[in-house]
């Protein structure tokens, strides 16, 4: 592995992070488990950054892809009709709840968010965008501009005029003494002040129902409904970034924004829909989607192979009620992990469905501790579990297992996490 690591560092950019002191190469997988090049097997609670939504080697997805490849057509472009693309768009439009919805497919969440920003700014004739503190929306110039997480923000240069809102900082010193409703009221008052004083013509608010890279930080349910009342008064559009929260992962709604009782003007999606195949897109009100006057295509977006994978994945989610499974298995894990709140080095355990996180802090100061989170990352690997790491300060362990996770696997992962965090706490 040292030889491959040296080759990686020689030809890949230095800003491309690798997990672990000794990075691993995953070479095979089945269900919720993967095997590395040294023959070690792990229970995977991070699924390729919340992407292998059904797990690995799922027959229904594999066979759908194989059938398409066997036809000899892996690409035609959007200049030709693609039956599987139309069929998938019909399903997504129906599931979205957005009136007269239309769908545009891309290759990634970054591209999807770029498209949504283009739709909104064109429709409103404005470059002003509202975004959330702590957010992440992609790595391109436009999506970095609306990202509120400085660890992933390479440049202050921006094609957009962005104003950042409160919503996931209830625990900060300014707000920690407030009830959830009081916090919502303060956030809404701040939004009104932003609109009254610094933002004369806002195009849209773009927001994640649960902030993925931000360490699964989440606003209280109902905040976005309260925000939308204000947005509607001004004609401002609302874009829900569902790249990590879509397809039932939160357990309590099919799209994350459903927990707020809101139907947005547009939603972006990617990651889990293809179960590892590259697919992203936007579903939006038909008038908003049709509003662009210039022509546009996505050369690879919605290609027949990705559509075959995505269609099979979505069918599997619906036919097996994976949203319900996410709710059940997520409760098994999160309720068990709450015992960790007794530790001085654990600030919080939070989650919705199969999105849950552990926030690590220095036990002496209470300040965010990325090193302690790194130690837990290593400790879970040693015990046969893969997890993720994030948060604005890099101090959050974040987990998003396959939606197919069994009760036994949920309990196994929970127990490994409990043991790993307690072991690190004993050394802190």
Short mmCIF file of C-alpha atoms in Angstrom, two decimals:
data_model
loop_
_atom_site.label_atom_id
_atom_site.label_comp_id
_atom_site.label_asym_id
_atom_site.label_seq_id
_atom_site.Cartn_x
_atom_site.Cartn_y
_atom_site.Cartn_z
CA UNK A 1 0.00 0.00 0.00
CA UNK A 2 2.90 2.39 0.63
CA UNK A 3 3.85 2.14 -3.05
CA UNK A 4 0.33 3.05 -4.22
CA UNK A 5 0.21 5.91 -1.69
CA UNK A 6 3.49 7.30 -3.02
CA UNK A 7 2.17 7.13 -6.59
CA UNK A 8 -1.06 8.82 -5.50
CA UNK A 9 0.82 11.70 -3.89
CA UNK A 10 3.00 12.12 -6.97
CA UNK A 11 0.14 12.60 -9.43
CA UNK A 12 -2.93 13.64 -7.42
CA UNK A 13 -3.45 17.14 -5.94
CA UNK A 14 -2.26 17.81 -2.40
CA UNK A 15 -5.70 19.13 -1.41
CA UNK A 16 -7.34 15.77 -2.14
CA UNK A 17 -7.69 14.28 1.37
CA UNK A 18 -7.23 10.62 2.29
CA UNK A 19 -8.59 9.04 5.45
CA UNK A 20 -6.39 7.25 7.98
CA UNK A 21 -2.70 7.35 8.87
CA UNK A 22 -2.32 4.36 6.56
CA UNK A 23 -4.86 4.95 3.75
CA UNK A 24 -6.78 1.91 2.57
CA UNK A 25 -7.76 0.66 -0.89
CA UNK A 26 -11.20 -0.92 -1.08
CA UNK A 27 -11.22 -3.73 -3.64
CA UNK A 28 -14.54 -5.54 -3.13
CA UNK A 29 -17.86 -5.32 -1.34
CA UNK A 30 -21.06 -7.18 -0.60
CA UNK A 31 -24.09 -5.82 1.21
CA UNK A 32 -22.93 -3.44 3.95
CA UNK A 33 -19.34 -4.75 4.03
CA UNK A 34 -16.19 -3.98 2.06
CA UNK A 35 -12.76 -5.61 1.84
CA UNK A 36 -9.45 -3.81 1.42
CA UNK A 37 -6.38 -4.80 -0.59
CA UNK A 38 -4.86 -6.49 2.47
CA UNK A 39 -7.89 -8.72 2.96
CA UNK A 40 -9.38 -6.84 5.92
CA UNK A 41 -13.19 -6.66 5.96
CA UNK A 42 -15.15 -3.73 7.36
CA UNK A 43 -18.74 -2.83 8.10
CA UNK A 44 -19.23 0.33 6.06
CA UNK A 45 -21.03 3.17 7.83
CA UNK A 46 -19.97 5.85 5.34
CA UNK A 47 -20.79 4.26 1.95
CA UNK A 48 -18.45 6.23 -0.28
CA UNK A 49 -19.57 9.59 1.14
CA UNK A 50 -23.28 8.77 1.48
CA UNK A 51 -23.41 7.32 -2.03
CA UNK A 52 -23.67 3.51 -2.01
CA UNK A 53 -27.21 3.82 -0.69
CA UNK A 54 -28.15 0.16 -1.11
CA UNK A 55 -24.73 -1.18 -0.20
CA UNK A 56 -22.53 -3.21 -2.53
CA UNK A 57 -23.14 -5.77 -5.27
CA UNK A 58 -26.91 -5.36 -5.35
CA UNK A 59 -28.25 -7.81 -7.94
CA UNK A 60 -31.13 -5.61 -9.11
CA UNK A 61 -28.83 -2.67 -9.86
CA UNK A 62 -26.05 -4.78 -11.35
CA UNK A 63 -28.43 -6.63 -13.65
CA UNK A 64 -30.12 -3.41 -14.83
CA UNK A 65 -26.72 -1.98 -15.77
CA UNK A 66 -25.64 -5.21 -17.46
CA UNK A 67 -28.81 -5.29 -19.56
CA UNK A 68 -28.14 -1.77 -20.78
CA UNK A 69 -24.47 -2.43 -21.56
CA UNK A 70 -25.45 -5.59 -23.42
CA UNK A 71 -27.44 -3.41 -25.84
CA UNK A 72 -24.15 -1.82 -26.89
CA UNK A 73 -25.33 1.71 -26.03
CA UNK A 74 -23.74 3.43 -23.05
CA UNK A 75 -24.14 6.97 -24.38
CA UNK A 76 -26.27 8.87 -26.87
CA UNK A 77 -26.48 12.42 -25.37
CA UNK A 78 -29.59 14.44 -24.54
CA UNK A 79 -30.00 15.30 -28.23
CA UNK A 80 -31.82 11.98 -28.57
CA UNK A 81 -34.73 10.51 -26.67
CA UNK A 82 -33.68 8.26 -23.77
CA UNK A 83 -36.59 6.15 -22.55
CA UNK A 84 -35.05 5.31 -19.16
CA UNK A 85 -34.34 9.00 -18.56
CA UNK A 86 -37.95 9.97 -19.21
CA UNK A 87 -39.26 7.15 -17.02
CA UNK A 88 -36.99 8.10 -14.12
CA UNK A 89 -37.84 11.80 -14.48
CA UNK A 90 -41.55 10.92 -14.28
CA UNK A 91 -40.99 9.05 -11.00
CA UNK A 92 -38.88 11.81 -9.46
CA UNK A 93 -41.31 14.54 -10.51
CA UNK A 94 -44.17 12.62 -8.90
CA UNK A 95 -42.26 11.89 -5.69
CA UNK A 96 -41.06 15.51 -5.34
CA UNK A 97 -44.51 16.95 -4.66
CA UNK A 98 -43.52 20.02 -6.67
CA UNK A 99 -46.39 21.20 -8.90
CA UNK A 100 -45.93 20.56 -12.65
CA UNK A 101 -42.36 19.45 -11.95
CA UNK A 102 -39.69 18.91 -14.57
CA UNK A 103 -36.29 17.23 -14.17
CA UNK A 104 -32.82 17.92 -15.58
CA UNK A 105 -30.10 15.30 -15.04
CA UNK A 106 -26.44 16.06 -14.37
CA UNK A 107 -23.37 14.05 -13.35
CA UNK A 108 -23.04 15.23 -9.74
CA UNK A 109 -24.43 17.25 -6.88
CA UNK A 110 -22.10 20.12 -7.73
CA UNK A 111 -23.53 20.33 -11.23
CA UNK A 112 -27.05 20.01 -9.89
CA UNK A 113 -26.58 22.94 -7.52
CA UNK A 114 -24.98 25.01 -10.29
CA UNK A 115 -28.06 24.37 -12.41
CA UNK A 116 -30.44 25.32 -9.62
CA UNK A 117 -28.53 28.56 -9.00
CA UNK A 118 -28.70 29.35 -12.73
CA UNK A 119 -32.45 28.75 -12.80
CA UNK A 120 -33.09 30.93 -9.75
CA UNK A 121 -30.81 33.83 -10.61
CA UNK A 122 -32.15 33.95 -14.17
CA UNK A 123 -35.76 33.82 -13.03
CA UNK A 124 -35.27 36.63 -10.54
CA UNK A 125 -32.80 38.69 -12.56
CA UNK A 126 -30.48 38.86 -9.56
CA UNK A 127 -27.10 37.58 -8.40
CA UNK A 128 -28.10 37.74 -4.71
CA UNK A 129 -28.38 34.38 -2.95
CA UNK A 130 -29.08 33.42 0.64
CA UNK A 131 -27.18 30.43 2.05
CA UNK A 132 -26.63 28.88 5.46
CA UNK A 133 -23.62 29.15 7.74
CA UNK A 134 -21.80 25.83 7.87
CA UNK A 135 -23.19 24.68 4.52
CA UNK A 136 -21.52 22.82 1.66
CA UNK A 137 -22.88 22.74 -1.89
CA UNK A 138 -19.98 21.61 -4.11
CA UNK A 139 -16.48 22.30 -5.34
CA UNK A 140 -17.10 24.49 -8.43
CA UNK A 141 -16.72 28.26 -8.55
CA UNK A 142 -20.43 28.94 -8.13
CA UNK A 143 -21.12 26.31 -5.48
CA UNK A 144 -18.06 27.28 -3.45
CA UNK A 145 -19.49 30.80 -3.46
CA UNK A 146 -22.61 29.60 -1.58
CA UNK A 147 -20.69 27.25 0.72
CA UNK A 148 -20.58 28.52 4.30
CA UNK A 149 -17.81 26.21 5.53
CA UNK A 150 -14.35 27.78 5.26
CA UNK A 151 -12.56 24.42 5.35
CA UNK A 152 -13.97 23.77 1.85
CA UNK A 153 -13.91 27.33 0.55
CA UNK A 154 -10.80 28.00 -1.50
CA UNK A 155 -11.65 31.50 -2.65
CA UNK A 156 -13.55 34.56 -1.51
CA UNK A 157 -14.01 35.50 -5.15
CA UNK A 158 -17.58 34.84 -6.23
CA UNK A 159 -19.91 35.11 -9.22
CA UNK A 160 -22.71 35.65 -6.69
CA UNK A 161 -23.59 38.12 -3.95
CA UNK A 162 -24.13 35.82 -0.98
CA UNK A 163 -25.65 36.48 2.45
CA UNK A 164 -25.34 33.78 5.12
CA UNK A 165 -28.13 32.97 7.57
CA UNK A 166 -28.30 31.33 10.98
CA UNK A 167 -30.03 27.99 11.39
CA UNK A 168 -27.62 25.31 12.57
CA UNK A 169 -25.80 27.26 15.30
CA UNK A 170 -28.30 26.87 18.14
CA UNK A 171 -25.47 25.63 20.37
CA UNK A 172 -23.36 28.77 19.86
CA UNK A 173 -22.96 31.14 22.83
CA UNK A 174 -25.33 33.66 21.30
CA UNK A 175 -28.27 31.23 21.13
CA UNK A 176 -27.67 28.26 23.41
CA UNK A 177 -29.98 29.57 26.12
CA UNK A 178 -32.98 29.77 23.78
CA UNK A 179 -35.69 27.17 23.29
CA UNK A 180 -36.08 25.80 19.75
CA UNK A 181 -39.03 28.09 19.07
CA UNK A 182 -37.18 31.11 20.45
CA UNK A 183 -34.21 30.21 18.26
CA UNK A 184 -36.46 29.94 15.18
CA UNK A 185 -37.97 33.33 16.01
CA UNK A 186 -34.51 34.90 16.31
CA UNK A 187 -33.38 33.35 13.00
CA UNK A 188 -36.49 34.62 11.21
CA UNK A 189 -35.99 38.09 12.67
CA UNK A 190 -32.41 38.02 11.40
CA UNK A 191 -33.61 36.98 7.92
CA UNK A 192 -36.02 39.91 7.86
CA UNK A 193 -33.23 42.26 8.89
CA UNK A 194 -30.92 40.94 6.16
CA UNK A 195 -33.64 41.52 3.56
CA UNK A 196 -34.45 44.98 4.93
CA UNK A 197 -30.88 46.24 5.20
CA UNK A 198 -28.46 44.50 2.84
CA UNK A 199 -30.26 42.39 0.22
CA UNK A 200 -32.63 44.35 -2.03
CA UNK A 201 -33.38 41.66 -4.65
CA UNK A 202 -32.61 38.09 -3.57
CA UNK A 203 -32.94 35.29 -6.11
CA UNK A 204 -33.16 32.30 -3.77
CA UNK A 205 -32.27 30.59 -0.56
CA UNK A 206 -30.30 27.36 -1.06
CA UNK A 207 -30.13 25.13 1.99
CA UNK A 208 -29.45 21.56 3.10
CA UNK A 209 -32.12 20.08 5.39
CA UNK A 210 -29.21 18.37 7.16
CA UNK A 211 -25.73 19.78 6.53
CA UNK A 212 -23.68 16.85 5.25
CA UNK A 213 -20.07 18.03 5.20
CA UNK A 214 -21.02 20.35 8.06
CA UNK A 215 -21.15 17.35 10.37
CA UNK A 216 -24.85 16.49 10.03
CA UNK A 217 -25.76 19.74 11.75
CA UNK A 218 -29.45 20.43 11.34
CA UNK A 219 -31.88 23.26 11.98
CA UNK A 220 -34.87 22.61 14.22
CA UNK A 221 -37.83 21.18 12.33
CA UNK A 222 -40.00 24.03 11.14
CA UNK A 223 -37.25 26.61 10.62
CA UNK A 224 -37.43 26.41 6.84
CA UNK A 225 -41.21 26.68 6.93
CA UNK A 226 -40.82 29.88 8.94
CA UNK A 227 -38.14 31.10 6.51
CA UNK A 228 -40.35 30.29 3.52
CA UNK A 229 -43.17 32.47 4.82
CA UNK A 230 -40.78 35.40 4.67
CA UNK A 231 -39.31 34.35 1.31
CA UNK A 232 -42.79 34.12 -0.21
CA UNK A 233 -43.54 37.68 0.89
CA UNK A 234 -40.64 38.82 -1.31
CA UNK A 235 -41.04 36.33 -4.17
CA UNK A 236 -37.72 34.68 -3.26
CA UNK A 237 -37.27 31.11 -4.46
CA UNK A 238 -36.31 28.21 -2.21
CA UNK A 239 -33.89 25.46 -3.32
CA UNK A 240 -33.50 22.40 -1.10
CA UNK A 241 -30.13 20.65 -1.51
CA UNK A 242 -31.11 16.97 -1.10
CA UNK A 243 -27.80 15.54 -2.32
CA UNK A 244 -27.27 13.76 1.00
CA UNK A 245 -30.76 13.81 2.53
CA UNK A 246 -32.86 12.43 -0.32
CA UNK A 247 -34.56 9.07 -0.96
CA UNK A 248 -35.73 8.36 2.59
CA UNK A 249 -32.41 8.53 4.42
CA UNK A 250 -33.74 10.68 7.27
CA UNK A 251 -36.41 8.06 7.95
CA UNK A 252 -39.19 10.53 8.67
CA UNK A 253 -39.63 11.93 5.15
CA UNK A 254 -38.66 10.88 1.63
CA UNK A 255 -36.84 14.16 1.07
CA UNK A 256 -35.17 15.91 4.00
CA UNK A 257 -37.15 19.09 3.54
CA UNK A 258 -40.32 17.16 4.34
CA UNK A 259 -39.41 17.36 8.02
CA UNK A 260 -40.11 21.10 7.76
CA UNK A 261 -43.48 20.77 6.05
CA UNK A 262 -42.22 22.70 3.03
CA UNK A 263 -42.51 22.16 -0.72
CA UNK A 264 -39.55 23.99 -2.28
CA UNK A 265 -39.44 25.53 -5.73
CA UNK A 266 -36.58 23.22 -6.65
CA UNK A 267 -34.64 20.31 -5.19
CA UNK A 268 -31.20 19.07 -6.16
CA UNK A 269 -30.13 15.44 -5.85
CA UNK A 270 -27.19 13.12 -6.58
CA UNK A 271 -25.06 10.61 -4.61
CA UNK A 272 -27.30 7.77 -3.42
CA UNK A 273 -29.67 7.72 -6.39
CA UNK A 274 -27.16 5.89 -8.59
CA UNK A 275 -25.86 3.61 -5.83
CA UNK A 276 -22.34 4.39 -6.96
CA UNK A 277 -23.02 5.34 -10.58
CA UNK A 278 -22.59 9.03 -11.42
CA UNK A 279 -25.96 10.78 -11.46
CA UNK A 280 -27.31 14.06 -10.22
CA UNK A 281 -30.07 16.44 -11.13
CA UNK A 282 -32.62 19.12 -10.39
CA UNK A 283 -36.37 18.74 -10.04
CA UNK A 284 -38.15 22.09 -10.18
CA UNK A 285 -41.41 23.80 -10.98
CA UNK A 286 -42.04 23.51 -14.70
CA UNK A 287 -42.19 27.26 -15.25
CA UNK A 288 -38.89 27.72 -13.40
CA UNK A 289 -37.17 24.93 -15.35
CA UNK A 290 -38.51 26.18 -18.69
CA UNK A 291 -37.58 29.79 -17.95
CA UNK A 292 -34.09 29.68 -19.47
CA UNK A 293 -33.97 31.16 -22.98
CA UNK A 294 -30.67 29.80 -24.25
CA UNK A 295 -30.15 26.18 -25.24
CA UNK A 296 -28.52 23.70 -22.89
CA UNK A 297 -27.47 20.05 -22.83
CA UNK A 298 -25.72 17.67 -20.46
CA UNK A 299 -23.43 15.54 -22.57
CA UNK A 300 -23.10 12.75 -20.03
CA UNK A 301 -25.93 13.72 -17.69
CA UNK A 302 -28.71 11.15 -17.67
CA UNK A 303 -26.81 8.68 -19.85
CA UNK A 304 -28.46 5.26 -20.38
CA UNK A 305 -26.17 3.35 -18.00
CA UNK A 306 -26.58 5.79 -15.10
CA UNK A 307 -30.32 5.90 -15.74
CA UNK A 308 -30.50 2.11 -15.58
CA UNK A 309 -28.68 2.12 -12.25
CA UNK A 310 -30.72 5.00 -10.83
CA UNK A 311 -34.03 3.58 -11.94
CA UNK A 312 -33.25 0.21 -10.35
CA UNK A 313 -32.03 1.91 -7.17
CA UNK A 314 -35.12 4.05 -6.76
CA UNK A 315 -37.40 1.08 -7.43
CA UNK A 316 -35.54 -0.92 -4.79
CA UNK A 317 -35.90 1.88 -2.23
CA UNK A 318 -39.64 2.10 -2.81
CA UNK A 319 -40.38 -1.62 -3.08
CA UNK A 320 -38.47 -2.48 0.11
CA UNK A 321 -39.64 0.54 2.18
CA UNK A 322 -36.07 1.58 2.91
CA UNK A 323 -37.31 4.84 4.40
CA UNK A 324 -39.01 2.80 7.10
CA UNK A 325 -35.88 0.72 7.58
CA UNK A 326 -33.80 3.90 7.93
CA UNK A 327 -36.10 5.06 10.72
CA UNK A 328 -35.93 1.74 12.58
CA UNK A 329 -32.21 1.07 12.27
CA UNK A 330 -31.31 4.71 12.84
CA UNK A 331 -33.16 4.61 16.15
CA UNK A 332 -31.22 1.48 17.16
CA UNK A 333 -27.91 3.22 16.58
CA UNK A 334 -28.66 6.77 17.74
CA UNK A 335 -30.49 5.81 20.91
CA UNK A 336 -27.59 3.57 21.88
CA UNK A 337 -24.99 6.24 21.13
CA UNK A 338 -26.66 8.82 23.36
CA UNK A 339 -24.91 7.18 26.31
CA UNK A 340 -21.72 8.82 24.99
CA UNK A 341 -23.02 12.25 25.98
CA UNK A 342 -21.88 11.43 29.51
CA UNK A 343 -18.26 11.65 28.32
CA UNK A 344 -16.47 14.99 28.67
CA UNK A 345 -15.03 14.64 25.16
CA UNK A 346 -18.44 14.22 23.47
CA UNK A 347 -20.38 17.42 22.96
CA UNK A 348 -23.30 15.93 21.08
CA UNK A 349 -24.83 12.84 19.50
CA UNK A 350 -27.41 13.70 16.84
CA UNK A 351 -29.14 12.21 13.87
CA UNK A 352 -32.19 11.57 11.73
CA UNK A 353 -32.72 8.06 10.41
CA UNK A 354 -29.51 6.68 8.97
CA UNK A 355 -27.69 10.02 9.21
CA UNK A 356 -26.08 10.36 12.63
CA UNK A 357 -23.01 11.99 14.13
CA UNK A 358 -20.81 12.26 17.21
CA UNK A 359 -19.23 15.64 17.96
CA UNK A 360 -15.86 15.51 19.73
CA UNK A 361 -14.39 18.24 21.94
CA UNK A 362 -11.35 18.71 24.14
CA UNK A 363 -12.44 17.42 27.57
CA UNK A 364 -10.48 20.15 29.35
CA UNK A 365 -11.64 23.17 27.36
CA UNK A 366 -14.81 22.06 25.58
CA UNK A 367 -13.37 23.38 22.33
CA UNK A 368 -13.84 21.41 19.06
CA UNK A 369 -11.18 18.69 18.76
CA UNK A 370 -10.30 17.46 15.29
CA UNK A 371 -7.43 15.34 16.69
CA UNK A 372 -9.80 13.40 18.96
CA UNK A 373 -12.17 12.82 16.06
CA UNK A 374 -9.20 11.54 14.08
CA UNK A 375 -8.35 9.11 16.86
CA UNK A 376 -11.90 7.76 16.85
CA UNK A 377 -11.71 7.39 13.07
CA UNK A 378 -8.62 5.20 13.50
CA UNK A 379 -10.11 3.30 16.45
CA UNK A 380 -13.25 2.36 14.53
CA UNK A 381 -11.18 1.10 11.61
CA UNK A 382 -9.11 -1.04 13.96
CA UNK A 383 -12.38 -2.59 15.17
CA UNK A 384 -13.72 -3.23 11.66
CA UNK A 385 -15.93 -0.19 11.02
CA UNK A 386 -15.58 2.63 8.47
CA UNK A 387 -17.01 6.04 9.39
CA UNK A 388 -16.69 9.58 8.06
CA UNK A 389 -15.35 12.82 9.48
CA UNK A 390 -16.56 16.37 9.00
CA UNK A 391 -17.93 19.46 10.67
CA UNK A 392 -16.85 23.07 10.32
CA UNK A 393 -13.95 22.32 12.70
CA UNK A 394 -13.30 18.75 11.52
CA UNK A 395 -14.36 17.38 14.91
CA UNK A 396 -17.47 15.38 13.96
CA UNK A 397 -17.72 11.67 13.19
CA UNK A 398 -20.51 11.30 10.66
CA UNK A 399 -22.17 8.07 9.62
CA UNK A 400 -24.55 7.17 6.79
CA UNK A 401 -24.83 3.38 6.45
CA UNK A 402 -26.66 1.69 3.56
CA UNK A 403 -30.42 2.02 3.81
CA UNK A 404 -30.51 -1.78 3.62
CA UNK A 405 -28.73 -2.08 6.99
CA UNK A 406 -29.99 -5.03 9.04
CA UNK A 407 -30.83 -4.96 12.74
CA UNK A 408 -27.75 -7.07 13.48
CA UNK A 409 -25.47 -4.75 11.50
CA UNK A 410 -26.96 -1.68 13.17
CA UNK A 411 -26.26 -3.16 16.62
CA UNK A 412 -22.76 -4.22 15.57
CA UNK A 413 -21.85 -0.77 14.31
CA UNK A 414 -23.35 0.91 17.36
CA UNK A 415 -21.35 -1.28 19.72
CA UNK A 416 -18.10 -0.66 17.82
CA UNK A 417 -18.70 3.09 18.01
CA UNK A 418 -19.41 2.92 21.73
CA UNK A 419 -16.24 0.94 22.34
CA UNK A 420 -14.05 3.12 20.10
CA UNK A 421 -15.19 6.45 21.54
CA UNK A 422 -14.86 5.21 25.12
CA UNK A 423 -11.37 3.90 24.38
CA UNK A 424 -10.30 7.28 22.97
CA UNK A 425 -11.95 9.07 25.89
CA UNK A 426 -9.88 7.00 28.28
CA UNK A 427 -6.71 8.22 26.59
CA UNK A 428 -7.75 11.89 26.34
#
